[in-house]
Coordinates of N, CA and C in Angstrom, one line a residue:
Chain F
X1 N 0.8 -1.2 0.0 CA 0.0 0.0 0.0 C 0.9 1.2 0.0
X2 N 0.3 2.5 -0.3 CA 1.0 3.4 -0.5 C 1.0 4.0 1.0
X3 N 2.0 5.0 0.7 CA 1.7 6.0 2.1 C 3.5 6.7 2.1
X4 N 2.6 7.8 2.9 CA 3.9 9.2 3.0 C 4.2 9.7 4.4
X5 N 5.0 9.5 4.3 CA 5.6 10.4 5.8 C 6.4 11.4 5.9
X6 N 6.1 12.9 6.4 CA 6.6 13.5 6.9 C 7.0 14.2 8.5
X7 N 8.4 13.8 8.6 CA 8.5 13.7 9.7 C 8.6 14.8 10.8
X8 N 8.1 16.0 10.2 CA 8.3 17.3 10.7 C 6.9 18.0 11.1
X9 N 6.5 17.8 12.3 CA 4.9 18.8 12.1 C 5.0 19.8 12.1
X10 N 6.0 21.0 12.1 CA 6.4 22.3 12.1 C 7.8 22.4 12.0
X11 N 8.3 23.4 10.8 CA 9.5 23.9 10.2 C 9.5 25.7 10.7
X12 N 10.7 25.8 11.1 CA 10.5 27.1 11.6 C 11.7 27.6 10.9
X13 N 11.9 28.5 10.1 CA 12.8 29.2 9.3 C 12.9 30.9 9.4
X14 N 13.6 31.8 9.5 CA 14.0 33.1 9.2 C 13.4 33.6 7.8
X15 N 13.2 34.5 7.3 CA 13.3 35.2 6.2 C 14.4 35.2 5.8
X16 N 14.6 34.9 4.8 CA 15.4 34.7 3.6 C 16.7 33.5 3.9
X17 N 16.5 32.8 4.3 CA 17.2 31.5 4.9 C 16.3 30.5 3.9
X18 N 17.1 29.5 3.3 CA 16.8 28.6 2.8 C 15.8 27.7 3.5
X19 N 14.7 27.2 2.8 CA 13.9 26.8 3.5 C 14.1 24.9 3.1
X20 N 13.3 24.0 3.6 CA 13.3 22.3 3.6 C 12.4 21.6 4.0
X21 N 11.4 21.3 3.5 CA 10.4 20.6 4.2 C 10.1 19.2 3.7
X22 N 10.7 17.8 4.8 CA 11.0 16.7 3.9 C 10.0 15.9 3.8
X23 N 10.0 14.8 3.0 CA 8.7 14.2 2.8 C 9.2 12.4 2.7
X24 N 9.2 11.4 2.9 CA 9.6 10.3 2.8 C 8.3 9.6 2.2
X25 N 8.6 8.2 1.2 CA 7.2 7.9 0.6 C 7.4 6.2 0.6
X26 N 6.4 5.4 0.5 CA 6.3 4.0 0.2 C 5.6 3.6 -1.0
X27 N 5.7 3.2 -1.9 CA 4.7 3.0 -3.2 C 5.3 1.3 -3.5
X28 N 4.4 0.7 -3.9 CA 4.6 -0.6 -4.9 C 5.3 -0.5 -6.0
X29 N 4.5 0.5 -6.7 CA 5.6 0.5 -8.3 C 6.1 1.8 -8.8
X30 N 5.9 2.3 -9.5 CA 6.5 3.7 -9.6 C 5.8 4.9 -9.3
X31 N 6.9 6.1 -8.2 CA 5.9 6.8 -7.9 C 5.3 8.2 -8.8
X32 N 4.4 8.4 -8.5 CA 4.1 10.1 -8.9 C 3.7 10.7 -7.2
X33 N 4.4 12.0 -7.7 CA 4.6 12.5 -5.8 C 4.2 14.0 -6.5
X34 N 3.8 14.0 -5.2 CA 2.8 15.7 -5.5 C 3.9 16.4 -4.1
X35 N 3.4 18.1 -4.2 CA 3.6 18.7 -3.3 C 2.1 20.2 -3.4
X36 N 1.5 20.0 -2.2 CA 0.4 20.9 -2.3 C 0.7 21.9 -0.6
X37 N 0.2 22.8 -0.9 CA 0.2 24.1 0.2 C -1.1 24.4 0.6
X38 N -1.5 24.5 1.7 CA -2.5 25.4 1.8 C -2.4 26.2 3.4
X39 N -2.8 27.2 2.6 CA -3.0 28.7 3.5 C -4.5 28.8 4.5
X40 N -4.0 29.4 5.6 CA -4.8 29.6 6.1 C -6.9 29.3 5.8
X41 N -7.8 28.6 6.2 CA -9.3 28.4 5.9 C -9.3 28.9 4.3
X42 N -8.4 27.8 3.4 CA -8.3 27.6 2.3 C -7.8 26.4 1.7
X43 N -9.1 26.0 0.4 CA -8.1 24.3 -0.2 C -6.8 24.1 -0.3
X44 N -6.3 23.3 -1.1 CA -5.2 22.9 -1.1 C -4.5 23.7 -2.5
X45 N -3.9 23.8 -2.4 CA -3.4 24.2 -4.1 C -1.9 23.9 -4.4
X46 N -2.0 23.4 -5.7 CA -1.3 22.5 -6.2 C 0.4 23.4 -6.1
X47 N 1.6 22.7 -6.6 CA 2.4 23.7 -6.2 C 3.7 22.7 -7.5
X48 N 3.9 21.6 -7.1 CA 4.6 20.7 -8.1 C 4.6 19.4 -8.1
X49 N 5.2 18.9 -8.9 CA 4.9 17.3 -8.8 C 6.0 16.7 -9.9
X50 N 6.4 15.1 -9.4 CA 7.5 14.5 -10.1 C 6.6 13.5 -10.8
X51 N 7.1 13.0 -12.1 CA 6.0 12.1 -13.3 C 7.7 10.7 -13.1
X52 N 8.7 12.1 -13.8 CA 9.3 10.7 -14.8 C 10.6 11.9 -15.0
X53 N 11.9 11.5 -15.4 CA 13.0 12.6 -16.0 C 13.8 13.2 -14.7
X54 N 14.4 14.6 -14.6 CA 14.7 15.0 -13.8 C 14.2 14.4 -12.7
X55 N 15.2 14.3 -11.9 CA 15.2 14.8 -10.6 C 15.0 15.6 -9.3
X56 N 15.4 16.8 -10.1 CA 15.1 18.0 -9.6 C 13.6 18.5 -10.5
X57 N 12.4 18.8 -9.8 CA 11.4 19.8 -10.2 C 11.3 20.9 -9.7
X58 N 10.7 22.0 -10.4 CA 10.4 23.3 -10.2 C 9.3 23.4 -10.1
X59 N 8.9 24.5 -9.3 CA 6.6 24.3 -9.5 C 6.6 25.8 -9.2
X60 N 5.8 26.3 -8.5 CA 5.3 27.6 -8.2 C 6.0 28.5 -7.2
X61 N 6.2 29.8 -6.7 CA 6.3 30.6 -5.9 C 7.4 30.0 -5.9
X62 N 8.7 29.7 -6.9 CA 10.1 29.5 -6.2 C 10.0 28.4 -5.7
X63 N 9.5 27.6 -5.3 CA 9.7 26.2 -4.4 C 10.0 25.5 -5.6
X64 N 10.9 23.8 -5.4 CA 11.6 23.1 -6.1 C 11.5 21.7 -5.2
X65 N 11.2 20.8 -5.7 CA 11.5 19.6 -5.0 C 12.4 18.7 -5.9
X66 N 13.2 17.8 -5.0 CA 14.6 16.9 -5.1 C 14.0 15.4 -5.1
X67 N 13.8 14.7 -6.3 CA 13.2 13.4 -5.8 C 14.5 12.5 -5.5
X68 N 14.3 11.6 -4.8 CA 15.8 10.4 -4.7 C 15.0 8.8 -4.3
X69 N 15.4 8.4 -5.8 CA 14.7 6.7 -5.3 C 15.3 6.4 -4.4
X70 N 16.8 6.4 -4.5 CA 17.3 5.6 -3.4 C 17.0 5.9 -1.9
X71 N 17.0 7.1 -1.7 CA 16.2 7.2 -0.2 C 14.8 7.5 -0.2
X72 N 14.3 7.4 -1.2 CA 12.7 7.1 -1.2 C 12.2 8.4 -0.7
X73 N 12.7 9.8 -1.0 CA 12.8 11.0 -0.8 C 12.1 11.7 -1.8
X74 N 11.4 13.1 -1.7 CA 10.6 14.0 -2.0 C 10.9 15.6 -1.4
X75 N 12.2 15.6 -1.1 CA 12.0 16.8 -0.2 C 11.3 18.3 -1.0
X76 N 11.1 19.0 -0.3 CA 10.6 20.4 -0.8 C 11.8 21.5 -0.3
X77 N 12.1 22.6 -1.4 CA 13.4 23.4 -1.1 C 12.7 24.4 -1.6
X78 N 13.2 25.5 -0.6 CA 13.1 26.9 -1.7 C 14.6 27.7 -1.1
X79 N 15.2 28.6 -2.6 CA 16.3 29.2 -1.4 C 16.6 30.4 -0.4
X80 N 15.2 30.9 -0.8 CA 15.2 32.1 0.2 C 13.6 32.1 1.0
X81 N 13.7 32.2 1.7 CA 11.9 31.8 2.3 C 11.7 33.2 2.6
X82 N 9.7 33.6 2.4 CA 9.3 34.5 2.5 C 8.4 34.7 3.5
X83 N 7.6 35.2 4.4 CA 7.1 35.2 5.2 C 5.8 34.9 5.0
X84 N 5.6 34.9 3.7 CA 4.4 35.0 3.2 C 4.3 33.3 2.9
X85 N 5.0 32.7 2.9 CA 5.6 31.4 2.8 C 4.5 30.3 3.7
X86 N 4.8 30.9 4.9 CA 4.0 30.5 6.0 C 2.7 29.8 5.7
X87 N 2.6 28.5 5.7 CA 1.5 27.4 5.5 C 1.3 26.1 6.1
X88 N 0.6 25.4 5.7 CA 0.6 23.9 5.5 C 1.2 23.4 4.5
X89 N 2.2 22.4 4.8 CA 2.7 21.9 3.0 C 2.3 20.4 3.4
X90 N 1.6 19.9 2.0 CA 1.2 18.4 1.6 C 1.9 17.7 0.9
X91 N 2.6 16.7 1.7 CA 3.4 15.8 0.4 C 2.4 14.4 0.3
X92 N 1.8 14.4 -1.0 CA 1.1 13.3 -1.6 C 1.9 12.2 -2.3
X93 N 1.3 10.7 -2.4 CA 1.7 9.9 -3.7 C 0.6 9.4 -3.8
X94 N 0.8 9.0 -5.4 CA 0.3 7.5 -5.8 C 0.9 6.6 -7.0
X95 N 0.9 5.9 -7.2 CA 1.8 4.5 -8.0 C 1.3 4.6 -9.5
X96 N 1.8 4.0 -9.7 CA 1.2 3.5 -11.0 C 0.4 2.0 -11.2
X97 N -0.2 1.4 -10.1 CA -0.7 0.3 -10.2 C -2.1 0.5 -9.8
X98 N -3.2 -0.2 -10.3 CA -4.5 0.4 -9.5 C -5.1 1.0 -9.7
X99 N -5.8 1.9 -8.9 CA -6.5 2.6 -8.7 C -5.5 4.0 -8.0
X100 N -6.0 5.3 -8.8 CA -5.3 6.4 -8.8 C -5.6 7.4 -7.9
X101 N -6.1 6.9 -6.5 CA -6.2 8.0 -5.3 C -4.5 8.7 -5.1
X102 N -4.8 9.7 -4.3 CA -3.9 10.1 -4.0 C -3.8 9.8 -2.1
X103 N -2.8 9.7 -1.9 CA -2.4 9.3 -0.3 C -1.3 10.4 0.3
X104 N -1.9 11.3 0.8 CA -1.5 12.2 1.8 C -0.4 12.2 2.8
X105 N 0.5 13.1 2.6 CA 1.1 13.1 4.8 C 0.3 13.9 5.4
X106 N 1.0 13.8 6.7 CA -0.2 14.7 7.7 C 0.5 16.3 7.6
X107 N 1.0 16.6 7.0 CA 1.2 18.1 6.8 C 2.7 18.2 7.5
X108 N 2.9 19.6 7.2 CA 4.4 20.2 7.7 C 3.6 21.8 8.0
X109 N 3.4 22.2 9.0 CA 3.3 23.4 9.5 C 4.5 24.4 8.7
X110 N 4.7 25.1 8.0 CA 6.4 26.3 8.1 C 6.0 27.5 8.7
X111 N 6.6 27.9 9.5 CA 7.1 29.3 10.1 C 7.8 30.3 9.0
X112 N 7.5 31.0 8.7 CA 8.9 31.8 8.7 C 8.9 33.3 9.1
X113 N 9.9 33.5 9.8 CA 9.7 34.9 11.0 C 10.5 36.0 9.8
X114 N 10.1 37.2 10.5 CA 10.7 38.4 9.6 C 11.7 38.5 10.2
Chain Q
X1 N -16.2 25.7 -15.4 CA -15.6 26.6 -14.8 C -13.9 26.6 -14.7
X2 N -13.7 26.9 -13.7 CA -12.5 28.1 -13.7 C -11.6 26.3 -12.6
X3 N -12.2 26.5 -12.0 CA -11.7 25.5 -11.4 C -13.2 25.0 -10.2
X4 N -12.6 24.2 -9.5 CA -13.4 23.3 -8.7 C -14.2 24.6 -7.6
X5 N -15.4 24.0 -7.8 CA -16.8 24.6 -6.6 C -16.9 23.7 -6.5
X6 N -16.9 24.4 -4.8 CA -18.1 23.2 -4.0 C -18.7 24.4 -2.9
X7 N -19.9 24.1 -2.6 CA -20.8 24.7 -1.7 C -21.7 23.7 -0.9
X8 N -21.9 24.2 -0.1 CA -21.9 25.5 0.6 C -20.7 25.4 1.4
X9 N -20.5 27.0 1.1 CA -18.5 26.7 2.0 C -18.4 26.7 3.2
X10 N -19.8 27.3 3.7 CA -20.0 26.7 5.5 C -21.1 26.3 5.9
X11 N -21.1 25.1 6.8 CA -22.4 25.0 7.0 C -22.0 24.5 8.9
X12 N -23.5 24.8 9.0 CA -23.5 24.4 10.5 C -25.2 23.5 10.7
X13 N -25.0 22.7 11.3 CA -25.6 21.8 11.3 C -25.8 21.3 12.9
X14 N -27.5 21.1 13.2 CA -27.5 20.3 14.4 C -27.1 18.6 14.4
X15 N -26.6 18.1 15.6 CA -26.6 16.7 15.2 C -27.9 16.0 15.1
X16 N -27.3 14.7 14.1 CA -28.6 14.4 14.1 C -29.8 14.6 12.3
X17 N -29.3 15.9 12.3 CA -29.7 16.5 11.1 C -29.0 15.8 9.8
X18 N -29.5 15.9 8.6 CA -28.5 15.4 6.8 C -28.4 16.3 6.8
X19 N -27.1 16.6 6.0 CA -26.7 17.8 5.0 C -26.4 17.1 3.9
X20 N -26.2 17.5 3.0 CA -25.6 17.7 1.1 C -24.5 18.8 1.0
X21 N -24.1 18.4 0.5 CA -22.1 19.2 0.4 C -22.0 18.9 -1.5
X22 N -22.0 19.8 -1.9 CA -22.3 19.7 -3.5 C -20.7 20.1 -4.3
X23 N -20.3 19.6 -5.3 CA -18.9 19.7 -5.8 C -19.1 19.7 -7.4
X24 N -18.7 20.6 -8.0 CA -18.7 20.7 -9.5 C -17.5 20.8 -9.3
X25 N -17.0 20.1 -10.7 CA -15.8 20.0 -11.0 C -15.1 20.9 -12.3
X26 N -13.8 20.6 -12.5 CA -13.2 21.5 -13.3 C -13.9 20.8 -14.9
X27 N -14.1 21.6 -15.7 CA -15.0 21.2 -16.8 C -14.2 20.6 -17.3
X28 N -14.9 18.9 -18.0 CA -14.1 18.4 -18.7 C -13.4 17.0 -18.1
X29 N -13.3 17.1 -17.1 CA -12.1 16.4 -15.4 C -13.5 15.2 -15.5
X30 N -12.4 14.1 -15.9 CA -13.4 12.9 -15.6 C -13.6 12.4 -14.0
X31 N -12.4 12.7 -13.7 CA -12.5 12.0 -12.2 C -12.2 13.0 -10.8
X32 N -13.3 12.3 -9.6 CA -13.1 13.6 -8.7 C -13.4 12.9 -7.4
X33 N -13.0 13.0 -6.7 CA -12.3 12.7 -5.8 C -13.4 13.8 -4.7
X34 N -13.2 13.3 -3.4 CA -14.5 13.7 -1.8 C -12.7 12.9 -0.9
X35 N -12.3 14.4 -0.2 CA -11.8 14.3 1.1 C -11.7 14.7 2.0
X36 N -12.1 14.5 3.5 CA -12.4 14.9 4.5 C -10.7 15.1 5.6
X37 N -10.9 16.3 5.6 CA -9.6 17.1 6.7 C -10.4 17.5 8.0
X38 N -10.2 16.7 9.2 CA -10.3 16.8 10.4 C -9.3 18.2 11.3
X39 N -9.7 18.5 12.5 CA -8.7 19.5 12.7 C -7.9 19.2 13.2
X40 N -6.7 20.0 12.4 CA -5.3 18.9 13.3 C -4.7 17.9 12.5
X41 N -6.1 17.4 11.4 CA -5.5 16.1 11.1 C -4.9 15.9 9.4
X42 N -4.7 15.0 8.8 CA -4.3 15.0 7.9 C -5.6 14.9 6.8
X43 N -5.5 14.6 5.3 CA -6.5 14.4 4.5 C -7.0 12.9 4.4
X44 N -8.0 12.7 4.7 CA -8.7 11.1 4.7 C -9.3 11.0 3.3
X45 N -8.9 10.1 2.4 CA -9.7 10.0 1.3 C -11.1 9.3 1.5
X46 N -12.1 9.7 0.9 CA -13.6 9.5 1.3 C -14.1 8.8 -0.3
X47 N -14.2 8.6 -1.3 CA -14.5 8.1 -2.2 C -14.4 8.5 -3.8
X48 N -14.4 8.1 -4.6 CA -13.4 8.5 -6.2 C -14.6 8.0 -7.2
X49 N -14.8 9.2 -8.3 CA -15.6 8.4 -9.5 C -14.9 8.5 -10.7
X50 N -14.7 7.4 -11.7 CA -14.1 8.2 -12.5 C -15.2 7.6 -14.2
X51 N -15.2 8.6 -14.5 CA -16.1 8.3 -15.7 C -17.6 7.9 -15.5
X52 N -17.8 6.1 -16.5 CA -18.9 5.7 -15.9 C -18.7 4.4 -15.0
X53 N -17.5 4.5 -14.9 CA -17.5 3.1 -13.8 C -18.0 3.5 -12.4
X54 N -18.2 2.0 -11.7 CA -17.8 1.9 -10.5 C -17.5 2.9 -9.6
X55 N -17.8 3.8 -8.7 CA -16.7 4.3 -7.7 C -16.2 3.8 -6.8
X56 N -15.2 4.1 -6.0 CA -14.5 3.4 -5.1 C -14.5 4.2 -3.8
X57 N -16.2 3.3 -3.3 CA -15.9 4.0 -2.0 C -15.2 3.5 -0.8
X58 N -14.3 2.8 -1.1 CA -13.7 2.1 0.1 C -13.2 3.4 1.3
X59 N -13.3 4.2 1.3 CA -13.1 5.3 2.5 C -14.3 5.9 2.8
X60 N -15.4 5.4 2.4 CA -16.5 6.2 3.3 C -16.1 6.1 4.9
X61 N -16.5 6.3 5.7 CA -16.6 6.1 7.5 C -17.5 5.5 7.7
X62 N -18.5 5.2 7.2 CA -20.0 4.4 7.8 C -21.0 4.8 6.7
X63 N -21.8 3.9 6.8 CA -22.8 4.1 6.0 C -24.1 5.1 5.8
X64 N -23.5 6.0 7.2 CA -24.4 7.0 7.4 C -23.6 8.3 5.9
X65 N -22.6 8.1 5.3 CA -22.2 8.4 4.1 C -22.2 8.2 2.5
X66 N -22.5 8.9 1.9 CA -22.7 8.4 0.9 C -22.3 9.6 -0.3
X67 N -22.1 9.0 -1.6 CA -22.2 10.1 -2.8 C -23.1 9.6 -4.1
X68 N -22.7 10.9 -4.7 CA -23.4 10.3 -6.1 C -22.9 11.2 -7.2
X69 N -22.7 11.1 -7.9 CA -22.2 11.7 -9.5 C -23.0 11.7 -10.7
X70 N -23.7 12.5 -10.7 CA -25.2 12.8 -11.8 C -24.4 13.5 -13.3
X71 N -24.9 12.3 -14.2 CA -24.4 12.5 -15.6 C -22.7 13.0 -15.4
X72 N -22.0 13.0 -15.0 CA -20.6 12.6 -14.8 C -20.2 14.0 -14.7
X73 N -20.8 14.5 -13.8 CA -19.9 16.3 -13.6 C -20.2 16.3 -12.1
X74 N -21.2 17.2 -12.0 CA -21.5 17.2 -10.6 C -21.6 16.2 -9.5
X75 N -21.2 16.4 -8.1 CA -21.5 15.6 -7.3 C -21.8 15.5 -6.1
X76 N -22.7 15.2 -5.0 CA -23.0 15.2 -3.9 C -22.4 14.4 -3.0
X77 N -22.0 15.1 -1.8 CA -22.3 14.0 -0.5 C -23.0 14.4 0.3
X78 N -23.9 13.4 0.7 CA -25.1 13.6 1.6 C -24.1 12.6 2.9
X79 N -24.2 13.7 4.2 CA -24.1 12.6 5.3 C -25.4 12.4 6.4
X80 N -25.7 11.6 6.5 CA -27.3 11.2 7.4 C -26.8 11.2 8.7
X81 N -27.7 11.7 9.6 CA -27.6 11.5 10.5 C -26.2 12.3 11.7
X82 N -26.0 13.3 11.2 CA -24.4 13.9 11.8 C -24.5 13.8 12.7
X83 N -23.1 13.4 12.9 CA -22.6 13.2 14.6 C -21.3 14.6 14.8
X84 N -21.2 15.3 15.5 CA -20.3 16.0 16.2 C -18.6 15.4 15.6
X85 N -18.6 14.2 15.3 CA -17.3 13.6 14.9 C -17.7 14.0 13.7
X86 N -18.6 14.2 12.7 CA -18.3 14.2 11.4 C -18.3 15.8 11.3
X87 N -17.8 16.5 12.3 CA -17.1 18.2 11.8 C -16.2 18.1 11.3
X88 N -15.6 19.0 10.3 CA -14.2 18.5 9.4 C -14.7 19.5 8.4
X89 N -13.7 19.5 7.7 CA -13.5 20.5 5.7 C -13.8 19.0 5.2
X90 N -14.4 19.2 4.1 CA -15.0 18.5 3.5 C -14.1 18.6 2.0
X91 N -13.5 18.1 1.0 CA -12.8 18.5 0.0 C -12.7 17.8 -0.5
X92 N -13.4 18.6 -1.9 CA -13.5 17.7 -3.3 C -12.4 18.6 -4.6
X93 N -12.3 17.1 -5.0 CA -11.1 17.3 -6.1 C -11.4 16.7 -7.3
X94 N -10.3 17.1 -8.1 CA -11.1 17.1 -10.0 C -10.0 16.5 -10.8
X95 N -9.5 15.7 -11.5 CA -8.3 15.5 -12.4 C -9.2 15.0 -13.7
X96 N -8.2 15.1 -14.7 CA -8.7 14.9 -16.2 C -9.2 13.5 -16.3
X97 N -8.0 12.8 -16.3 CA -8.2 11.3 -16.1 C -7.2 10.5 -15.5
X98 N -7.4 9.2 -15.2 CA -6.9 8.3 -14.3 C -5.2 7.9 -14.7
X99 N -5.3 8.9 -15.4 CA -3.5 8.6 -15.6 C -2.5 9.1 -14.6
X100 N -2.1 8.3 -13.7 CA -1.1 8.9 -12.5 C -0.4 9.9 -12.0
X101 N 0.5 10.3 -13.6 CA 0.9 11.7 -12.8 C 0.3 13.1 -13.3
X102 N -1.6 12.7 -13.9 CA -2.4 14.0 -13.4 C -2.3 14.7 -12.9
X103 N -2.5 16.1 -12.5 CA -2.7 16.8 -11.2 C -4.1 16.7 -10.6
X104 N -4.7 16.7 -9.3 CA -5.5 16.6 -8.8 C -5.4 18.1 -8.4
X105 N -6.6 18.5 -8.3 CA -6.8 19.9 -8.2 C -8.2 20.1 -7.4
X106 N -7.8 20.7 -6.1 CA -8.8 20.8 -4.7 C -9.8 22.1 -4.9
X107 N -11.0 22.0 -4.9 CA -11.8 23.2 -4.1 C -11.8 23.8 -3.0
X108 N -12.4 24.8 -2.5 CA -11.7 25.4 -1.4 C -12.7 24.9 0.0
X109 N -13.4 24.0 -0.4 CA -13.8 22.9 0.8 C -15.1 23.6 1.6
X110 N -15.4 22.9 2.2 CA -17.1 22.9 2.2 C -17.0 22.5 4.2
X111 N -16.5 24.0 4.7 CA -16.6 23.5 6.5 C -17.7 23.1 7.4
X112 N -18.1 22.3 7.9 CA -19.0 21.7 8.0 C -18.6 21.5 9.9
X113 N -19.8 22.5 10.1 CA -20.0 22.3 12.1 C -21.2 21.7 12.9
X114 N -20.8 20.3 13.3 CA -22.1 19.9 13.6 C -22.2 20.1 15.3
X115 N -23.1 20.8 16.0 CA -23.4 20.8 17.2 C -24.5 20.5 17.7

């Protein structure tokens, strides 16, 4: 079965200090891995996601995620954090076998102070 | 539309009482997805339609849940019977089709307070 873990329930970062919010994943067969945000008594909104190719992805607002099979890794990077930054971040997967839900972690709180 | 509605974006509810929590999807998006965010907690998947098959509701919570997908756009969940445990964001999601690395794309969720 699938499933994600992040092992951080709150990342607390400076303004303009590199930010990291990691994500660990289990899949059967190949994964697709999302990265979603949501702000304050608002859905989720999409931000980036790895298919296939690079390693490195780019998505929205500056953030970049690093996939690594070998440590079964997803992390989320940006290199300057904004205050505005401050959210819930979602690392999702799902496989390529099956049925195509997506399977959630329980969130990463980020800080980031001025 | 523009992207995913769902309404009513608040509701309050005595227990005991049904509500309907309604979700239009992004036009076009065969498949859509019902998931329920507790507070505090993470996202629980609640059930998937995609086209004209089958849905897969293996995440309802009880049978006092349910959905339905009328002519393949719109979609309801009715929950019977609310209990105080079933307060939560309610969130429905939309993807083209069941090809994996889709993007699934969230509405801004349907809060739901049962007292």
């Amino acid at each position: 079965a699938q499933s994600v873990a992040q092992p951080e329930d709150q990342v607390n970062v400076a303004e303009g200090n590199p930010l990291t919010v990691k994500c660990t994943y289990s899949v059967s067969g190949n994964p697709y891995l999302f990265w979603y945000v949501q702000y304050p008594n608002r859905g989720l909104q999409f931000l980036l996601k790895y298919i296939t190719g690079d390693n490195l992805v780019k998505g929205s607002y500056g953030f970049e995620a690093e996939f690594n099979k070998s440590q079964t890794s997803f992390h989320l990077k940006k290199p300057s954090a904004l205050v505005s930054d401050s959210a819930l971040y979602f690392c999702a997967v799902r496989d390529d076998t099956g049925f195509q839900k997506l399977v959630f972690g329980t969130g990463t709180r980020l800080l980031v102070s001025p | 539309g523009a992207g995913v509605s769902q309404s009513p974006s608040n509701k309050v509810t005595e227990k005991g009482k049904d509500v309907e929590l309604r979700c239009d999807p992004i036009s076009g998006h065969t498949a859509l997805y019902w998931y329920r965010q507790s507070l505090g907690q993470g996202l629980e998947f609640l059930i998937y339609f995609q086209g004209n098959s089958a849905p897969d509701k293996s995440g309802l919570p009880s049978d006092r849940f349910s959905a339905e997908r009328t002519g393949g756009s719109v979609s309801t969940l009715t929950i019977q019977r609310t209990q105080q445990e079933d307060s939560a964001v309610y969130l429905c999601a939309s993807s083209s089709d069941t090809g994996g690395g889709n993007t699934i794309y969230f509405g801004e969720g349907s809060w739901l307070t049962v007292v």
